Short mmCIF file of C-alpha atoms and ligand atoms in Angstrom, two decimals:
data_model
loop_
_atom_site.label_atom_id
_atom_site.label_comp_id
_atom_site.label_asym_id
_atom_site.label_seq_id
_atom_site.Cartn_x
_atom_site.Cartn_y
_atom_site.Cartn_z
CA MET A 1 26.52 54.46 63.54
CA GLN A 2 29.61 56.71 64.86
CA PRO A 3 28.72 60.00 66.76
CA ALA A 4 29.71 61.97 64.27
CA CYS A 5 30.87 62.72 60.75
CA PRO A 6 34.51 62.20 60.98
CA VAL A 7 34.94 65.25 57.76
CA CYS A 8 31.86 68.00 58.49
CA GLY A 9 31.40 66.94 62.30
CA LEU A 10 28.08 66.82 62.33
CA ASP A 11 26.52 64.93 65.26
CA PHE A 12 24.67 61.97 64.70
CA SER A 13 23.53 61.31 68.01
CA ASN A 14 20.09 63.67 67.17
CA SER A 15 19.47 62.24 63.60
CA ASP A 16 17.15 58.92 64.34
CA THR A 17 15.96 57.28 60.93
CA GLY A 18 14.43 54.51 63.06
CA ASP A 19 13.43 51.32 61.06
CA ALA A 20 12.79 53.53 57.89
CA GLY A 21 16.40 52.28 56.88
CA ALA A 22 15.78 48.75 57.49
CA VAL A 23 11.62 48.59 55.90
CA LEU A 24 12.76 50.53 52.81
CA LEU A 25 15.35 47.62 52.17
CA ILE A 26 12.90 45.11 52.96
CA MET A 27 10.04 46.62 50.04
CA GLY A 28 12.81 47.27 47.08
CA LEU A 29 14.95 44.56 47.57
CA GLY A 30 12.43 41.91 48.14
CA ALA A 31 10.68 43.24 45.18
CA VAL A 32 13.36 43.01 42.86
CA ILE A 33 14.69 39.88 43.99
CA VAL A 34 10.80 38.31 43.35
CA ILE A 35 10.77 39.56 40.14
CA MET A 36 14.82 38.22 39.38
CA ALA A 37 12.93 34.79 40.69
CA PHE A 38 10.51 34.27 38.36
CA TRP A 39 12.24 34.78 35.23
CA VAL A 40 14.65 32.64 36.32
CA GLU A 41 11.75 29.91 36.81
CA PHE A 42 10.03 30.69 33.70
CA HIS A 43 13.44 31.38 31.62
CA PHE A 44 15.43 27.26 32.76
CA SER A 45 13.18 26.41 35.71
CA PRO A 46 15.41 25.19 37.52
CA PRO A 47 14.83 22.77 40.17
CA LEU A 48 13.16 24.24 43.76
CA TRP A 49 16.62 22.87 45.24
CA VAL A 50 17.92 26.26 42.97
CA HIS A 51 16.18 28.72 44.44
CA ALA A 52 16.87 27.45 48.26
CA VAL A 53 20.50 28.00 47.51
CA LEU A 54 20.51 31.06 44.91
CA TRP A 55 18.36 33.59 46.03
CA PRO A 56 20.35 34.24 49.96
CA ILE A 57 23.35 33.82 48.26
CA VAL A 58 22.10 36.66 45.77
CA THR A 59 20.38 38.47 49.07
CA ILE A 60 21.89 38.36 52.28
CA PRO A 61 24.86 40.69 50.70
CA LEU A 62 23.30 42.34 48.58
CA ALA A 63 20.84 43.97 52.17
CA ILE A 64 24.81 43.55 53.92
CA LEU A 65 26.01 45.70 50.63
CA ILE A 66 22.61 48.40 50.52
CA MET A 67 21.83 49.38 53.70
CA ARG A 68 24.92 51.38 55.07
CA PRO A 69 24.00 53.44 52.45
CA MET A 70 20.38 53.45 52.64
CA LYS A 71 21.01 54.28 56.05
CA ALA A 72 22.66 57.65 54.63
CA ALA A 73 21.20 58.72 52.55
CA LEU A 74 18.53 58.87 55.46
CA VAL A 75 20.22 60.82 57.32
CA GLY A 76 21.08 63.23 55.01
CA ALA A 77 18.06 63.51 53.26
CA GLN A 78 16.43 64.50 57.71
CA PHE A 79 19.38 66.74 57.55
CA ARG A 80 17.61 68.22 53.54
CA ARG A 81 14.61 68.42 55.21
CA ARG A 82 13.66 68.51 58.57
CA PRO A 83 17.83 69.65 60.55
CA HIS A 84 15.73 71.38 63.15
CA GLU A 85 15.55 67.70 64.60
CA MET A 86 19.01 67.13 64.40
CA GLY A 87 19.72 70.66 66.65
CA LEU A 88 20.20 72.45 63.52
ZN1 LIG B 1 29.37 65.31 56.70
#
């Protein structure tokens, strides 16, 4: 993470979102992927190896893509709801 916002200069050193981004991502994306896996299984009944190949290809890039916006949203939520924790 950058030390400060390049636009407004907000110091990120006091921002602590912990593992919330990863936890929310695991639960949210995990649920979506499981639902999609069931849908593919019931509609196409592919062999098991298709699932083993398909879902990592879908899941890993999505997790990497979503992690930064998720973290940014949590920093934004902390800025909006608990600015005193960020020294403001
Ligand atoms: Zn900013």
